[in-house]
Tab-separated table of C-alpha atoms in Angstrom:
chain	number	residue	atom	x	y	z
A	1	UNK	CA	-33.470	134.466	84.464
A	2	UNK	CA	-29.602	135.679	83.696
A	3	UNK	CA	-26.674	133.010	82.748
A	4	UNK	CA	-25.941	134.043	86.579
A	5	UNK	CA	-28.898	132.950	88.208
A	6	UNK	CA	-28.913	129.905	86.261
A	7	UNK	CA	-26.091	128.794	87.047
A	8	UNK	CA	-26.512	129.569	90.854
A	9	UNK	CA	-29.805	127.697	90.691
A	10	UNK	CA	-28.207	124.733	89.747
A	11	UNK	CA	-26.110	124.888	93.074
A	12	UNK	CA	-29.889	123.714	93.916
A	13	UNK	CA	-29.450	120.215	92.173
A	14	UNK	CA	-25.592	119.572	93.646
A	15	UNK	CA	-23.778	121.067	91.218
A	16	UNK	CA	-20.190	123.670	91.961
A	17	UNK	CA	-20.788	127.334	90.611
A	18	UNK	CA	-17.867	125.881	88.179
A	19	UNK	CA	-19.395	122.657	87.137
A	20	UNK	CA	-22.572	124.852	86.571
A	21	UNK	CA	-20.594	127.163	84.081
A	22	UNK	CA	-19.551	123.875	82.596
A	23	UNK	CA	-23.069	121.991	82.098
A	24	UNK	CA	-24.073	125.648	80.980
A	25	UNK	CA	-21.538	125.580	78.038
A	26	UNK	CA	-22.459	122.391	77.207
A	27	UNK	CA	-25.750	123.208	77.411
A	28	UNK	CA	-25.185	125.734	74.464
A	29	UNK	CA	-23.008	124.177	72.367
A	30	UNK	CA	-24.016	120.343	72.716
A	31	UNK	CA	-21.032	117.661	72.296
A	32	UNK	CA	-17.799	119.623	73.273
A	33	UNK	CA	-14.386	118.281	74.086
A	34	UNK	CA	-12.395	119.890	77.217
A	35	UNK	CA	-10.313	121.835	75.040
A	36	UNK	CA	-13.043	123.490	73.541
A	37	UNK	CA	-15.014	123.738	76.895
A	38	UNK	CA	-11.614	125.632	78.400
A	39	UNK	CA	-11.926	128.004	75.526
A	40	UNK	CA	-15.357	128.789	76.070
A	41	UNK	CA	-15.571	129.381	79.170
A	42	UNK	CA	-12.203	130.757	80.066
A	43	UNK	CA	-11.568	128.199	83.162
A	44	UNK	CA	-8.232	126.035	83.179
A	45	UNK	CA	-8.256	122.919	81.568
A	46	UNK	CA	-7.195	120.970	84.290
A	47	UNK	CA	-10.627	122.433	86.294
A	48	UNK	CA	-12.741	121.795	82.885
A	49	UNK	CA	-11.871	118.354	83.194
A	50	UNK	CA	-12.174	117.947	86.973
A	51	UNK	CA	-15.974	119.766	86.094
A	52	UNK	CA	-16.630	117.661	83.092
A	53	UNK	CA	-15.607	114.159	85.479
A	54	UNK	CA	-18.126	115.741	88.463
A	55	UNK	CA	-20.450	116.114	85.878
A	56	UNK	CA	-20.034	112.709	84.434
A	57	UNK	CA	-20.601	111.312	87.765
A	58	UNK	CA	-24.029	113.357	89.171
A	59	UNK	CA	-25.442	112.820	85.753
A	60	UNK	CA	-25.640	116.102	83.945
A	61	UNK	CA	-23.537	114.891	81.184
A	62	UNK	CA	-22.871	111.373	79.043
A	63	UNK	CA	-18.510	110.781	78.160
A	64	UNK	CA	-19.148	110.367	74.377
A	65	UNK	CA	-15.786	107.760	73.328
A	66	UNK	CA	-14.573	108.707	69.509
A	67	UNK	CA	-11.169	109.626	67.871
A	68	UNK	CA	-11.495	112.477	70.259
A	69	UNK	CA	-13.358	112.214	73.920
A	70	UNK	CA	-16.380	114.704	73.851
A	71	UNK	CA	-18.964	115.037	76.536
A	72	UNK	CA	-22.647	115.215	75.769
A	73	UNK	CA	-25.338	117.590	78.211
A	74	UNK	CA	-28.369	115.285	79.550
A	75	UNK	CA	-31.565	117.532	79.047
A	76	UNK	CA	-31.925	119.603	81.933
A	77	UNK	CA	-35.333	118.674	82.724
A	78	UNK	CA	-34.394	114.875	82.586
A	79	UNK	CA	-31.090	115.864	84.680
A	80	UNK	CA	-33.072	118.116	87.346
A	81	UNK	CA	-36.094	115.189	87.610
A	82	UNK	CA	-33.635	112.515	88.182
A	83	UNK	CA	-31.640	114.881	90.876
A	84	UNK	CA	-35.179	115.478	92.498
A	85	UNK	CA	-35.672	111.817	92.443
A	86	UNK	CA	-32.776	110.853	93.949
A	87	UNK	CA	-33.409	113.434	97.025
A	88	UNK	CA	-36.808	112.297	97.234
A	89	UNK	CA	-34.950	108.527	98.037
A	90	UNK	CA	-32.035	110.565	100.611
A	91	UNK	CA	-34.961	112.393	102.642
A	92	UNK	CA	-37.651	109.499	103.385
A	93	UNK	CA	-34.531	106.677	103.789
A	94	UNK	CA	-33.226	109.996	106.283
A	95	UNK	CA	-36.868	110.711	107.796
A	96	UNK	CA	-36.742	107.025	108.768
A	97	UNK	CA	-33.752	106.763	110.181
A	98	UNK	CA	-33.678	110.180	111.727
A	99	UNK	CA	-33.104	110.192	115.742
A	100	UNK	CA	-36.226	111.407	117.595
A	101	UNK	CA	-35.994	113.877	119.900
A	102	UNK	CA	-39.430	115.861	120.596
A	103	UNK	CA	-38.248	119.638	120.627
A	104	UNK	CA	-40.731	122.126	122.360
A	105	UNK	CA	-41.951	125.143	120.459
A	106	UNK	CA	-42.946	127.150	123.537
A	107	UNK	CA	-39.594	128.963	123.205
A	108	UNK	CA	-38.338	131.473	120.824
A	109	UNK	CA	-36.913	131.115	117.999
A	110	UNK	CA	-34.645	133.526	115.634
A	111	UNK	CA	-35.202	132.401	111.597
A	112	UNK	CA	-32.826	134.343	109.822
A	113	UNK	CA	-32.238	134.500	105.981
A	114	UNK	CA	-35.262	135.206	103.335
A	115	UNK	CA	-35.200	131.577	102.011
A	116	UNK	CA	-35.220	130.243	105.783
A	117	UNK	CA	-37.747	132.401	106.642
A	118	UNK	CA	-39.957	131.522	103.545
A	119	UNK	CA	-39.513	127.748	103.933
A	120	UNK	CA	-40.663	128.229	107.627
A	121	UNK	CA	-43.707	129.840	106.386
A	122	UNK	CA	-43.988	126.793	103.647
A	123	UNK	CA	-43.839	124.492	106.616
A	124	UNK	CA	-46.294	126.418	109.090
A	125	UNK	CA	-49.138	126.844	106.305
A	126	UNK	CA	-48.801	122.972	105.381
A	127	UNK	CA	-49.159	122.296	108.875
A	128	UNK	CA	-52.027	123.997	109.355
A	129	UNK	CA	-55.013	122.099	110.830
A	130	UNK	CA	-58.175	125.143	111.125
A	131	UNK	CA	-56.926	128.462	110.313
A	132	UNK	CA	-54.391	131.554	109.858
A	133	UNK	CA	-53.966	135.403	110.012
A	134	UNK	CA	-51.398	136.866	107.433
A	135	UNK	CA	-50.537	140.282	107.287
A	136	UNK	CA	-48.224	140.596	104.723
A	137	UNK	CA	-48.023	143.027	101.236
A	138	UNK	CA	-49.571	141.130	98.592
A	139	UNK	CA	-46.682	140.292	96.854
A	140	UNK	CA	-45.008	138.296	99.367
A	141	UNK	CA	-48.046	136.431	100.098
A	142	UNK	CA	-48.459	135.609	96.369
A	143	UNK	CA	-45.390	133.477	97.195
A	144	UNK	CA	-47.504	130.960	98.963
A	145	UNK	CA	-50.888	131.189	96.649
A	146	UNK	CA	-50.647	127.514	95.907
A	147	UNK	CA	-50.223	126.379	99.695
A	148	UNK	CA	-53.320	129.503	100.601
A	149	UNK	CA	-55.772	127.774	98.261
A	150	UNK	CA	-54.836	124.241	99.282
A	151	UNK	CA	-55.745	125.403	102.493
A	152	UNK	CA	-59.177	127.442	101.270
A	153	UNK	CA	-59.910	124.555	99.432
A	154	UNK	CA	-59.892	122.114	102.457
A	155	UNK	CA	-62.079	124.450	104.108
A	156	UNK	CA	-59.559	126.005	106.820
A	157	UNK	CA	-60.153	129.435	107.396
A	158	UNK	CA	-57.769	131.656	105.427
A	159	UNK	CA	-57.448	135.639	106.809
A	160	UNK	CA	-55.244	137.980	105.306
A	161	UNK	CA	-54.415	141.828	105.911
A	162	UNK	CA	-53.331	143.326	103.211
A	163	UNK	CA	-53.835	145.284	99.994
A	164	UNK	CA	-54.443	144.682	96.171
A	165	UNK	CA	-54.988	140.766	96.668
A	166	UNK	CA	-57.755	138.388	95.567
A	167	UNK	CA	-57.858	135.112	96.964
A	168	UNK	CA	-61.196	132.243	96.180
A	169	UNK	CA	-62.192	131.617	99.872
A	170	UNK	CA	-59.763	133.568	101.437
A	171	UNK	CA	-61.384	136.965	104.268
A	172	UNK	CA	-59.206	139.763	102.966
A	173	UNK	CA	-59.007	142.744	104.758
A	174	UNK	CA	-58.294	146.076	102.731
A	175	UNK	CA	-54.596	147.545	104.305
A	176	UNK	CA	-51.494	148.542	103.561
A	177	UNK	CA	-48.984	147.026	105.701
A	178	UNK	CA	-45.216	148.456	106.148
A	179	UNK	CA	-43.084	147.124	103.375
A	180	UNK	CA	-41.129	143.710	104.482
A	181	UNK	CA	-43.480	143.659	107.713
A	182	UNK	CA	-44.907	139.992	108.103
A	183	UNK	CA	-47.569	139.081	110.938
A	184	UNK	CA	-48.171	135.647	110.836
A	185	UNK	CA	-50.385	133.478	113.350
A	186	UNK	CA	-50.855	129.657	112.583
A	187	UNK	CA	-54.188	127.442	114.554
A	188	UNK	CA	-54.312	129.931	117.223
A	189	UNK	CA	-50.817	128.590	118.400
A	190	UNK	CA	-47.850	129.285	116.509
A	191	UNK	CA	-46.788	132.725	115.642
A	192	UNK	CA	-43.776	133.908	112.978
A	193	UNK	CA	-43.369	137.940	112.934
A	194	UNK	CA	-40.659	140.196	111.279
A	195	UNK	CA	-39.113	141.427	108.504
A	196	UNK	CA	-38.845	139.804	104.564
A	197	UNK	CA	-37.921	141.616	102.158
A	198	UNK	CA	-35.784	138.955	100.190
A	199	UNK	CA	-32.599	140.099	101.735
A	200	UNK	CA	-30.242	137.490	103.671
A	201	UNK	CA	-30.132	139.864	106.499
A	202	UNK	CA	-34.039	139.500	107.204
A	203	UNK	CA	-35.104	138.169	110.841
A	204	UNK	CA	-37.921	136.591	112.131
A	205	UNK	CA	-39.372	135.458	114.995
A	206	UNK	CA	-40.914	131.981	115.354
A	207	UNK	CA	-42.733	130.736	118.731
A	208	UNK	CA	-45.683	128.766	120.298
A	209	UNK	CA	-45.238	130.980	123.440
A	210	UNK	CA	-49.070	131.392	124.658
A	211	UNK	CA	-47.944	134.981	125.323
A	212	UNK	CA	-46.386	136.072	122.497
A	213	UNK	CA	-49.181	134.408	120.844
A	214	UNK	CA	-52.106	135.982	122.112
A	215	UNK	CA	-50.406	139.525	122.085
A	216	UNK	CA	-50.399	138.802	118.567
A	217	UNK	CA	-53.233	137.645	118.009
A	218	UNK	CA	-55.172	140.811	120.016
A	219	UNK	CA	-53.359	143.165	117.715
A	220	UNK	CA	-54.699	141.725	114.326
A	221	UNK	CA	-57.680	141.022	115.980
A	222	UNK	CA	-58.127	144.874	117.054
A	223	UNK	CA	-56.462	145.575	113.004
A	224	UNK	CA	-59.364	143.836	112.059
A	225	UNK	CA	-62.506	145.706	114.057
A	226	UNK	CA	-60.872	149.186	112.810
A	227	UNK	CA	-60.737	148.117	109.194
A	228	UNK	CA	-64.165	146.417	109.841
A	229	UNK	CA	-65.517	150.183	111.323
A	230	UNK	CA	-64.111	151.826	108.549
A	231	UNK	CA	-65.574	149.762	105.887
A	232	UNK	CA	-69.182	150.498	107.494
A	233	UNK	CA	-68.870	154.251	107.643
């Protein structure tokens, strides 16, 4: 992963793309005064120590006290397990104090953005109560291996469509699908099709519409029987 991904990861854990550039200098160097944090990194001092305070104060670095004030990284792993921590706290004091509203999924719903899209997909397979139909290229369903074999392992039937994959427990039926192209159908009752190709730009489409769902569901279905036919000829 580049110094630029890095830092734009740890946007993740709460952290400005300057504070990141910060941590990340510290991160190299160890103890390091502002003035020698400015020079590093080539940001004004007056923003170094505006970082260095934000830093201080989400706990990705320790204000070392001496004959000349220095500030000290935390480890990242201890700094990203205590962030994780702390969200784990925000989301089930927020999940219980949530207002409840139940929202219907027989409409239609646009998911757009790669990481939306993929989290949606997260949410749908860990959800899933007897089986699913994928048809996907094999490399963006070896995003959600570990979530596939939780679900092969629990005995839920696993299908997938597409080409160059092995999966323990998993029906796989040899095809190559279009690049990007996902056809996804969740318990017979949820359905998410589009395009993912890792680009914000992607779209998908996310319903429980009975229609929409068994359309779907007769196309892989009829997928299926032809790649089925072949194989026996």
């Amino acid at each position: 992963m580049s110094d630029m991904n890095f830092i734009d990861s740890l946007n993740d854990f709460g952290l400005t793309r300057q504070e990141g550039t910060v941590y990340s200098a510290l991160l190299n160097h160890g103890e390091m005064t502002g003035y020698e944090v400015a020079k590093d990194t080539g940001i004004s001092r007056s923003n170094v120590y505006a970082a260095l305070t934000a830093l201080v104060e989400k706990g990705a670095a320790y204000l070392i006290e001496g004959e000349a004030t220095k500030y000290r990284p935390v480890e990242i792993k201890i700094f990203t397990e205590n962030r994780i921590l702390e969200l784990q706290k925000s989301a089930a004091w927020l999940e219980k104090h949530a207002p409840r509203k139940v929202i219907s999924a027989d409409g239609y719903i646009t998911i757009t953005g790669a990481k939306n899209i993929k989290n949606k997909i997260r949410e749908m397979l860990n959800k899933t109560e007897l089986r699913i139909y994928m048809m996907a290229p094999s490399d963006l369903i070896c995003e959600f291996e570990e979530e596939l074999m939780q679900l092969t392992k629990s005995g839920k039937k696993v299908v997938l469509l597409t080409k160059g994959l092995k999966l323990s427990g998993a029906k796989i039926y040899e095809t190559k699908p279009e690049e990007g192209q996902i056809r996804f159908i969740a318990d017979s009752a949820y359905v998410l099709t589009g395009e993912l190709t890792g680009d914000e730009h992607d779209t998908c489409l996310y319903s429980g519409q009975k229609n929409l769902v068994e359309v779907m569901k007769e196309a892989l279905k009829d997928k299926i029987t032809l790649l089925s036919e072949g194989d026996k000829k």
